[in-house]
mmCIF file of C-alpha atoms (C1' of nucleotides) in Angstrom:
data_model
loop_
_atom_site.group_PDB
_atom_site.id
_atom_site.type_symbol
_atom_site.label_atom_id
_atom_site.label_comp_id
_atom_site.label_asym_id
_atom_site.label_seq_id
_atom_site.Cartn_x
_atom_site.Cartn_y
_atom_site.Cartn_z
ATOM 1 C CA MET A 1 10.565 5.139 -41.382
ATOM 2 C CA ASN A 2 11.819 7.049 -44.393
ATOM 3 C CA ARG A 3 10.016 6.153 -47.545
ATOM 4 C CA ARG A 4 11.620 5.527 -50.869
ATOM 5 C CA TYR A 5 10.572 5.997 -54.386
ATOM 6 C CA THR A 6 10.065 2.733 -56.185
ATOM 7 C CA ILE A 7 8.630 1.941 -59.560
ATOM 8 C CA GLN A 8 6.157 -0.419 -57.992
ATOM 9 C CA ARG A 9 4.827 2.139 -55.559
ATOM 10 C CA SER A 10 4.518 4.679 -58.295
ATOM 11 C CA LEU A 11 2.642 2.260 -60.524
ATOM 12 C CA VAL A 12 0.193 1.426 -57.772
ATOM 13 C CA LEU A 13 -0.474 5.069 -57.046
ATOM 14 C CA ASP A 14 -0.905 5.855 -60.733
ATOM 15 C CA VAL A 15 -3.492 3.159 -61.270
ATOM 16 C CA VAL A 16 -5.574 4.292 -58.331
ATOM 17 C CA LYS A 17 -5.276 7.931 -59.301
ATOM 18 C CA GLU A 18 -5.986 7.544 -62.970
ATOM 19 C CA LEU A 19 -9.072 5.448 -62.593
ATOM 20 C CA ARG A 20 -12.031 7.519 -61.633
ATOM 21 C CA ARG A 21 -13.561 4.775 -59.599
ATOM 22 C CA HIS A 22 -12.771 2.502 -56.711
ATOM 23 C CA VAL A 23 -10.624 -0.517 -57.426
ATOM 24 C CA THR A 24 -9.778 -3.691 -55.604
ATOM 25 C CA ALA A 25 -6.235 -4.808 -54.936
ATOM 26 C CA ASP A 26 -6.736 -7.519 -57.498
ATOM 27 C CA GLU A 27 -7.772 -5.054 -60.163
ATOM 28 C CA VAL A 28 -4.726 -2.952 -59.435
ATOM 29 C CA TYR A 29 -2.528 -5.993 -59.703
ATOM 30 C CA ASP A 30 -4.103 -7.077 -62.961
ATOM 31 C CA MET A 31 -3.588 -3.690 -64.537
ATOM 32 C CA ILE A 32 0.009 -3.331 -63.470
ATOM 33 C CA VAL A 33 1.087 -6.834 -64.303
ATOM 34 C CA LYS A 34 0.356 -6.243 -67.973
ATOM 35 C CA LYS A 35 3.151 -3.710 -68.250
ATOM 36 C CA HIS A 36 5.296 -4.875 -65.388
ATOM 37 C CA PRO A 37 4.971 -8.656 -65.241
ATOM 38 C CA ASP A 38 7.287 -9.100 -62.285
ATOM 39 C CA ILE A 39 5.241 -7.242 -59.718
ATOM 40 C CA SER A 40 3.796 -9.402 -56.998
ATOM 41 C CA ARG A 41 0.458 -9.265 -55.280
ATOM 42 C CA GLY A 42 2.200 -8.843 -51.965
ATOM 43 C CA THR A 43 3.818 -5.654 -53.175
ATOM 44 C CA VAL A 44 0.527 -4.319 -54.458
ATOM 45 C CA TYR A 45 -1.089 -4.961 -51.094
ATOM 46 C CA ARG A 46 1.819 -3.478 -49.202
ATOM 47 C CA ASN A 47 1.771 -0.336 -51.270
ATOM 48 C CA LEU A 48 -1.973 0.092 -51.197
ATOM 49 C CA ASN A 49 -1.869 -0.115 -47.446
ATOM 50 C CA LEU A 50 1.084 2.211 -47.164
ATOM 51 C CA LEU A 51 -0.444 4.756 -49.509
ATOM 52 C CA SER A 52 -3.685 4.722 -47.608
ATOM 53 C CA ASP A 53 -1.849 5.034 -44.314
ATOM 54 C CA ILE A 54 -0.159 8.211 -45.473
ATOM 55 C CA GLY A 55 -3.372 9.526 -46.971
ATOM 56 C CA GLU A 56 -2.465 9.408 -50.633
ATOM 57 C CA ILE A 57 -5.377 7.154 -51.370
ATOM 58 C CA ARG A 58 -8.367 5.972 -49.427
ATOM 59 C CA LYS A 59 -9.142 2.458 -48.356
ATOM 60 C CA VAL A 60 -12.677 1.327 -47.789
ATOM 61 C CA GLU A 61 -12.994 -2.135 -46.379
ATOM 62 C CA MET A 62 -16.113 -3.797 -47.643
ATOM 63 C CA PRO A 63 -18.220 -6.302 -45.757
ATOM 64 C CA GLY A 64 -17.892 -9.758 -47.171
ATOM 65 C CA GLY A 65 -15.596 -8.873 -49.985
ATOM 66 C CA ALA A 66 -12.420 -7.256 -51.142
ATOM 67 C CA ALA A 67 -11.407 -3.835 -49.883
ATOM 68 C CA LEU A 68 -11.732 -0.899 -52.230
ATOM 69 C CA TYR A 69 -9.197 1.818 -52.864
ATOM 70 C CA ASP A 70 -9.915 5.124 -54.451
ATOM 71 C CA HIS A 71 -8.602 8.580 -54.951
ATOM 72 C CA LEU A 72 -11.762 10.609 -54.665
ATOM 73 C CA ARG A 73 -11.066 13.820 -52.851
ATOM 74 C CA HIS A 74 -14.479 13.805 -51.171
ATOM 75 C CA ASP A 75 -15.924 11.245 -48.864
ATOM 76 C CA HIS A 76 -18.747 9.219 -50.229
ATOM 77 C CA TYR A 77 -20.762 6.147 -49.494
ATOM 78 C CA HIS A 78 -21.280 2.836 -51.204
ATOM 79 C CA ALA A 79 -24.089 0.490 -52.078
ATOM 80 C CA LYS A 80 -23.592 -3.218 -52.376
ATOM 81 C CA CYS A 81 -25.848 -5.474 -54.370
ATOM 82 C CA VAL A 82 -26.809 -8.421 -52.213
ATOM 83 C CA LYS A 83 -27.221 -10.577 -55.302
ATOM 84 C CA CYS A 84 -24.158 -9.992 -57.420
ATOM 85 C CA GLY A 85 -21.938 -8.454 -54.769
ATOM 86 C CA ARG A 86 -20.910 -5.517 -56.899
ATOM 87 C CA VAL A 87 -20.310 -2.212 -55.224
ATOM 88 C CA PHE A 88 -21.494 1.150 -56.478
ATOM 89 C CA ASP A 89 -20.748 4.694 -55.452
ATOM 90 C CA VAL A 90 -23.705 6.470 -53.969
ATOM 91 C CA LYS A 91 -24.583 10.083 -54.509
ATOM 92 C CA MET A 92 -25.588 11.419 -51.158
ATOM 93 C CA GLU A 93 -24.362 14.267 -49.053
ATOM 94 C CA PHE A 94 -21.715 13.227 -46.583
ATOM 95 C CA LEU A 95 -23.013 13.175 -43.025
ATOM 96 C CA THR A 96 -20.296 15.253 -41.445
ATOM 97 C CA GLY A 97 -20.200 14.907 -37.703
ATOM 98 C CA LEU A 98 -22.418 11.849 -37.647
ATOM 99 C CA GLU A 99 -20.167 10.566 -34.875
ATOM 100 C CA ASN A 100 -21.527 13.258 -32.573
ATOM 101 C CA ASN A 101 -24.924 11.597 -32.549
ATOM 102 C CA VAL A 102 -23.626 8.617 -30.652
ATOM 103 C CA LYS A 103 -25.083 8.734 -27.211
ATOM 104 C CA ASP A 104 -22.549 6.852 -25.152
ATOM 105 C CA THR A 105 -19.104 6.716 -26.668
ATOM 106 C CA GLN A 106 -17.779 4.366 -23.980
ATOM 107 C CA GLY A 107 -14.397 6.007 -24.300
ATOM 108 C CA PHE A 108 -14.269 5.455 -28.023
ATOM 109 C CA VAL A 109 -12.550 8.191 -30.019
ATOM 110 C CA PHE A 110 -14.189 8.338 -33.412
ATOM 111 C CA THR A 111 -12.244 9.143 -36.515
ATOM 112 C CA GLY A 112 -14.884 8.625 -39.155
ATOM 113 C CA HIS A 113 -17.562 6.360 -40.479
ATOM 114 C CA ASP A 114 -18.659 4.363 -43.488
ATOM 115 C CA ILE A 115 -22.155 3.713 -44.697
ATOM 116 C CA ILE A 116 -22.910 0.743 -46.848
ATOM 117 C CA PHE A 117 -26.341 0.553 -48.379
ATOM 118 C CA LYS A 118 -27.768 -2.819 -49.208
ATOM 119 C CA GLY A 119 -30.074 -3.608 -52.050
ATOM 120 C CA ILE A 120 -30.463 -5.020 -55.489
ATOM 121 C CA CYS A 121 -28.879 -3.360 -58.472
ATOM 122 C CA ARG A 122 -30.642 -2.616 -61.717
ATOM 123 C CA GLU A 123 -29.167 -5.549 -63.575
ATOM 124 C CA CYS A 124 -30.030 -8.077 -60.908
ATOM 125 C CA ASN A 125 -33.526 -6.718 -60.571
ATOM 126 C CA THR A 126 -34.743 -7.607 -64.043
ATOM 127 C CA MET B 1 -37.033 -26.923 -49.345
ATOM 128 C CA ASN B 2 -38.621 -28.111 -46.131
ATOM 129 C CA ARG B 3 -36.531 -27.510 -43.082
ATOM 130 C CA ARG B 4 -35.871 -29.999 -40.376
ATOM 131 C CA TYR B 5 -35.273 -29.794 -36.718
ATOM 132 C CA THR B 6 -31.744 -30.795 -35.845
ATOM 133 C CA ILE B 7 -29.832 -30.581 -32.629
ATOM 134 C CA GLN B 8 -27.102 -28.619 -34.329
ATOM 135 C CA ARG B 9 -29.453 -26.018 -35.696
ATOM 136 C CA SER B 10 -31.113 -25.661 -32.357
ATOM 137 C CA LEU B 11 -27.783 -25.245 -30.569
ATOM 138 C CA VAL B 12 -26.686 -22.547 -32.974
ATOM 139 C CA LEU B 13 -29.905 -20.646 -32.551
ATOM 140 C CA ASP B 14 -29.766 -20.969 -28.780
ATOM 141 C CA VAL B 15 -26.265 -19.548 -28.550
ATOM 142 C CA VAL B 16 -27.124 -16.530 -30.649
ATOM 143 C CA LYS B 17 -30.353 -15.933 -28.806
ATOM 144 C CA GLU B 18 -29.034 -16.357 -25.296
ATOM 145 C CA LEU B 19 -26.077 -14.090 -25.667
ATOM 146 C CA ARG B 20 -27.102 -10.487 -25.479
ATOM 147 C CA ARG B 21 -24.434 -9.394 -27.905
ATOM 148 C CA HIS B 22 -23.206 -10.075 -31.381
ATOM 149 C CA VAL B 23 -21.093 -13.166 -31.901
ATOM 150 C CA THR B 24 -18.870 -14.427 -34.648
ATOM 151 C CA ALA B 25 -19.240 -17.842 -36.211
ATOM 152 C CA ASP B 26 -16.080 -18.867 -34.449
ATOM 153 C CA GLU B 27 -17.435 -17.866 -31.069
ATOM 154 C CA VAL B 28 -20.598 -19.820 -31.726
ATOM 155 C CA TYR B 29 -18.559 -22.831 -32.703
ATOM 156 C CA ASP B 30 -16.358 -22.567 -29.629
ATOM 157 C CA MET B 31 -19.317 -22.413 -27.304
ATOM 158 C CA ILE B 32 -21.160 -25.319 -28.851
ATOM 159 C CA VAL B 33 -18.175 -27.586 -29.212
ATOM 160 C CA LYS B 34 -17.729 -27.694 -25.430
ATOM 161 C CA LYS B 35 -20.987 -29.563 -24.981
ATOM 162 C CA HIS B 36 -21.265 -31.129 -28.376
ATOM 163 C CA PRO B 37 -17.721 -31.949 -29.490
ATOM 164 C CA ASP B 38 -18.737 -33.434 -32.806
ATOM 165 C CA ILE B 39 -20.204 -30.337 -34.360
ATOM 166 C CA SER B 40 -18.253 -28.985 -37.290
ATOM 167 C CA ARG B 41 -17.516 -25.427 -38.300
ATOM 168 C CA GLY B 42 -19.209 -26.058 -41.615
ATOM 169 C CA THR B 43 -22.448 -26.870 -39.882
ATOM 170 C CA VAL B 44 -22.227 -23.763 -37.734
ATOM 171 C CA TYR B 45 -21.712 -21.618 -40.796
ATOM 172 C CA ARG B 46 -24.480 -23.328 -42.710
ATOM 173 C CA ASN B 47 -26.925 -22.859 -39.882
ATOM 174 C CA LEU B 48 -25.978 -19.274 -39.182
ATOM 175 C CA ASN B 49 -26.560 -18.469 -42.813
ATOM 176 C CA LEU B 50 -29.803 -20.393 -42.964
ATOM 177 C CA LEU B 51 -31.121 -18.805 -39.778
ATOM 178 C CA SER B 52 -30.295 -15.352 -41.013
ATOM 179 C CA ASP B 53 -31.883 -16.089 -44.374
ATOM 180 C CA ILE B 54 -35.157 -16.958 -42.709
ATOM 181 C CA GLY B 55 -34.902 -14.012 -40.361
ATOM 182 C CA GLU B 56 -34.414 -15.821 -37.090
ATOM 183 C CA ILE B 57 -31.163 -14.028 -36.479
ATOM 184 C CA ARG B 58 -29.415 -11.137 -38.107
ATOM 185 C CA LYS B 59 -26.124 -11.221 -39.928
ATOM 186 C CA VAL B 60 -23.928 -8.176 -40.149
ATOM 187 C CA GLU B 61 -20.937 -8.565 -42.374
ATOM 188 C CA MET B 62 -18.052 -6.561 -41.058
ATOM 189 C CA PRO B 63 -15.396 -4.889 -43.155
ATOM 190 C CA GLY B 64 -12.075 -6.597 -42.831
ATOM 191 C CA GLY B 65 -13.157 -9.196 -40.346
ATOM 192 C CA ALA B 66 -15.541 -11.901 -39.378
ATOM 193 C CA ALA B 67 -19.266 -11.467 -39.819
ATOM 194 C CA LEU B 68 -21.367 -10.895 -36.749
ATOM 195 C CA TYR B 69 -24.634 -12.534 -35.856
ATOM 196 C CA ASP B 70 -27.087 -11.290 -33.313
ATOM 197 C CA HIS B 71 -30.608 -11.536 -32.118
ATOM 198 C CA LEU B 72 -31.325 -7.912 -31.293
ATOM 199 C CA ARG B 73 -34.818 -6.977 -32.308
ATOM 200 C CA HIS B 74 -33.817 -3.441 -33.187
ATOM 201 C CA ASP B 75 -31.393 -2.243 -35.788
ATOM 202 C CA HIS B 76 -28.242 -0.701 -34.514
ATOM 203 C CA TYR B 77 -24.837 0.364 -35.686
ATOM 204 C CA HIS B 78 -21.313 -0.698 -34.907
ATOM 205 C CA ALA B 79 -17.961 0.863 -34.209
ATOM 206 C CA LYS B 80 -14.735 -0.860 -35.056
ATOM 207 C CA CYS B 81 -11.435 -0.076 -33.394
ATOM 208 C CA VAL B 82 -8.828 0.454 -36.065
ATOM 209 C CA LYS B 83 -6.123 -0.739 -33.705
ATOM 210 C CA CYS B 84 -7.398 -3.914 -32.133
ATOM 211 C CA GLY B 85 -10.149 -4.695 -34.609
ATOM 212 C CA ARG B 86 -12.779 -5.272 -31.972
ATOM 213 C CA VAL B 87 -16.335 -4.309 -32.746
ATOM 214 C CA PHE B 88 -18.684 -2.517 -30.380
ATOM 215 C CA ASP B 89 -22.365 -1.789 -30.495
ATOM 216 C CA VAL B 90 -23.138 1.882 -30.820
ATOM 217 C CA LYS B 91 -25.973 3.672 -29.112
ATOM 218 C CA MET B 92 -27.455 5.938 -31.707
ATOM 219 C CA GLU B 93 -30.892 6.346 -33.099
ATOM 220 C CA PHE B 94 -31.434 4.316 -36.233
ATOM 221 C CA LEU B 95 -31.606 6.473 -39.330
ATOM 222 C CA THR B 96 -34.810 5.131 -40.764
ATOM 223 C CA GLY B 97 -35.260 6.003 -44.387
ATOM 224 C CA LEU B 98 -31.672 7.061 -44.886
ATOM 225 C CA GLU B 99 -31.892 5.408 -48.283
ATOM 226 C CA ASN B 100 -34.273 8.128 -49.414
ATOM 227 C CA ASN B 101 -31.477 10.674 -49.252
ATOM 228 C CA VAL B 102 -29.632 9.100 -52.127
ATOM 229 C CA LYS B 103 -29.875 11.435 -55.053
ATOM 230 C CA ASP B 104 -29.515 9.114 -57.996
ATOM 231 C CA THR B 105 -30.409 5.535 -57.275
ATOM 232 C CA GLN B 106 -29.309 4.328 -60.714
ATOM 233 C CA GLY B 107 -32.006 1.713 -60.605
ATOM 234 C CA PHE B 108 -30.835 0.380 -57.294
ATOM 235 C CA VAL B 109 -33.565 -0.883 -54.989
ATOM 236 C CA PHE B 110 -32.423 -0.314 -51.446
ATOM 237 C CA THR B 111 -33.289 -2.705 -48.677
ATOM 238 C CA GLY B 112 -31.291 -1.232 -45.837
ATOM 239 C CA HIS B 113 -27.988 0.102 -44.692
ATOM 240 C CA ASP B 114 -25.186 -0.394 -42.232
ATOM 241 C CA ILE B 115 -23.037 2.230 -40.612
ATOM 242 C CA ILE B 116 -19.640 1.370 -39.272
ATOM 243 C CA PHE B 117 -17.885 3.973 -37.213
ATOM 244 C CA LYS B 118 -14.118 3.942 -37.103
ATOM 245 C CA GLY B 119 -11.981 4.998 -34.238
ATOM 246 C CA ILE B 120 -9.890 3.917 -31.318
ATOM 247 C CA CYS B 121 -11.414 2.174 -28.359
ATOM 248 C CA ARG B 122 -10.788 3.097 -24.772
ATOM 249 C CA GLU B 123 -8.340 0.305 -24.121
ATOM 250 C CA CYS B 124 -6.236 1.032 -27.189
ATOM 251 C CA ASN B 125 -6.193 4.736 -26.441
ATOM 252 C CA THR B 126 -4.244 4.546 -23.206
ATOM 253 C "C1'" DT C 1 -38.055 -43.775 -48.150
ATOM 254 C "C1'" DT C 2 -36.645 -39.263 -49.215
ATOM 255 C "C1'" DA C 3 -34.297 -35.358 -49.332
ATOM 256 C "C1'" DC C 4 -32.497 -32.430 -45.911
ATOM 257 C "C1'" DC C 5 -28.617 -32.324 -42.827
ATOM 258 C "C1'" DT C 6 -24.147 -33.444 -40.911
ATOM 259 C "C1'" DG C 7 -18.993 -34.181 -40.302
ATOM 260 C "C1'" DC C 8 -14.940 -34.009 -42.621
ATOM 261 C "C1'" DA C 9 -11.698 -32.191 -45.367
ATOM 262 C "C1'" DA C 10 -10.481 -29.693 -49.226
ATOM 263 C "C1'" DA C 11 -10.745 -25.567 -51.483
ATOM 264 C "C1'" DG C 12 -11.782 -20.740 -52.286
ATOM 265 C "C1'" DT C 13 -11.205 -15.735 -51.387
ATOM 266 C "C1'" DC C 14 -8.777 -12.037 -49.653
ATOM 267 C "C1'" DT C 15 -4.743 -10.529 -47.277
ATOM 268 C "C1'" DT C 16 -0.516 -10.676 -44.655
ATOM 269 C "C1'" DT C 17 4.146 -12.039 -43.812
ATOM 270 C "C1'" DG C 18 8.932 -14.417 -43.352
ATOM 271 C "C1'" DC C 19 12.927 -14.672 -45.976
ATOM 272 C "C1'" DA C 20 16.662 -13.516 -48.753
ATOM 273 C "C1'" DC C 21 17.816 -10.494 -52.217
ATOM 274 C "C1'" DT C 22 17.691 -5.728 -54.410
ATOM 275 C "C1'" DC C 23 17.637 -0.975 -54.827
ATOM 276 C "C1'" DT C 24 17.058 3.852 -53.152
ATOM 277 C "C1'" DT C 25 19.205 7.185 -50.616
ATOM 278 C "C1'" DA D 1 26.676 0.913 -46.485
ATOM 279 C "C1'" DA D 2 21.987 0.987 -44.235
ATOM 280 C "C1'" DG D 3 17.644 -0.326 -44.264
ATOM 281 C "C1'" DA D 4 13.370 0.271 -46.954
ATOM 282 C "C1'" DG D 5 11.278 -2.284 -50.587
ATOM 283 C "C1'" DT D 6 10.653 -6.387 -53.532
ATOM 284 C "C1'" DG D 7 9.323 -11.200 -55.330
ATOM 285 C "C1'" DC D 8 8.086 -15.460 -53.911
ATOM 286 C "C1'" DA D 9 5.743 -18.640 -51.508
ATOM 287 C "C1'" DA D 10 3.722 -19.995 -47.479
ATOM 288 C "C1'" DA D 11 0.475 -19.058 -44.172
ATOM 289 C "C1'" DG D 12 -3.383 -16.934 -41.979
ATOM 290 C "C1'" DA D 13 -8.240 -15.573 -41.378
ATOM 291 C "C1'" DC D 14 -12.741 -16.383 -42.721
ATOM 292 C "C1'" DT D 15 -16.038 -18.961 -45.305
ATOM 293 C "C1'" DT D 16 -17.970 -22.206 -48.595
ATOM 294 C "C1'" DT D 17 -18.606 -26.669 -50.592
ATOM 295 C "C1'" DG D 18 -18.271 -31.680 -52.464
ATOM 296 C "C1'" DC D 19 -19.028 -35.980 -50.765
ATOM 297 C "C1'" DA D 20 -20.689 -39.922 -48.394
ATOM 298 C "C1'" DG D 21 -23.076 -41.313 -44.626
ATOM 299 C "C1'" DG D 22 -26.834 -39.993 -41.156
ATOM 300 C "C1'" DT D 23 -31.455 -38.719 -39.760
ATOM 301 C "C1'" DA D 24 -36.049 -36.219 -39.306
ATOM 302 C "C1'" DA D 25 -40.481 -36.642 -41.109
#
DNA sequence: TTACCTGCAAAGTCTTTGCACTCTT
DNA sequence: AAGAGTGCAAAGACTTTGCAGGTAA
């Protein structure tokens, strides 16, 4: 289970960290492949998953689309345009402890939650 | 744009309505194909999408998995087990007007929201 | 008759994975 | 060395779609 330093892993982490926004695995791949043409998509996926497992980055799986990865230190929510499918960060206070409002947990142990707002973005609304 | 009555459409609607829980497209297909072996997955998908477009059923796209369809008359949330991937209905009051808490809408016109709790279900926790 | 609908199969999107080789440690 | 990581390609899960024939109205 020991982890090793590899150029590929480092590149993946750098891309996610440097960008101040969420990115998809494909975007990460596209950015890295410019400078490091040999990297494979599989490696990008493997490292994104590994890095999110160990908490270096955060993975947010999105309904009906590609998962997002980001490096924001605070939790936040997302809004997805039902027309164009693009995803936006939403400025709203994080609902800490929302899990406690569930009436019957049925033995479920909650570890967190995501909220995805639905709507139509400015550009699609004109 | 006129819609027609077809056996396939009717079967799809019946399955979603009769079951008192959310179902995936695959589950719908599996149930129908027993009695009506000629139906195709494409038709099931087309009808599920059409029926949810016209509001007969509700579609909830799930992060990292198959979309769910249901016929519940009230909005509700879901919890997904991070181990087994199964999705459960959650008993919690619906947060009507949650969209109004967003501080900067950036021109986004909200139409609703989904909340997906994460955690480990009873069976995976033993 | 018309145009909506279907079955079929191919394709599209996103992601994982088996394999053999490579590189960190 | 050992075994974690990589590139490649295939496959897997879920969904959409082009096409030609079928069918409700």
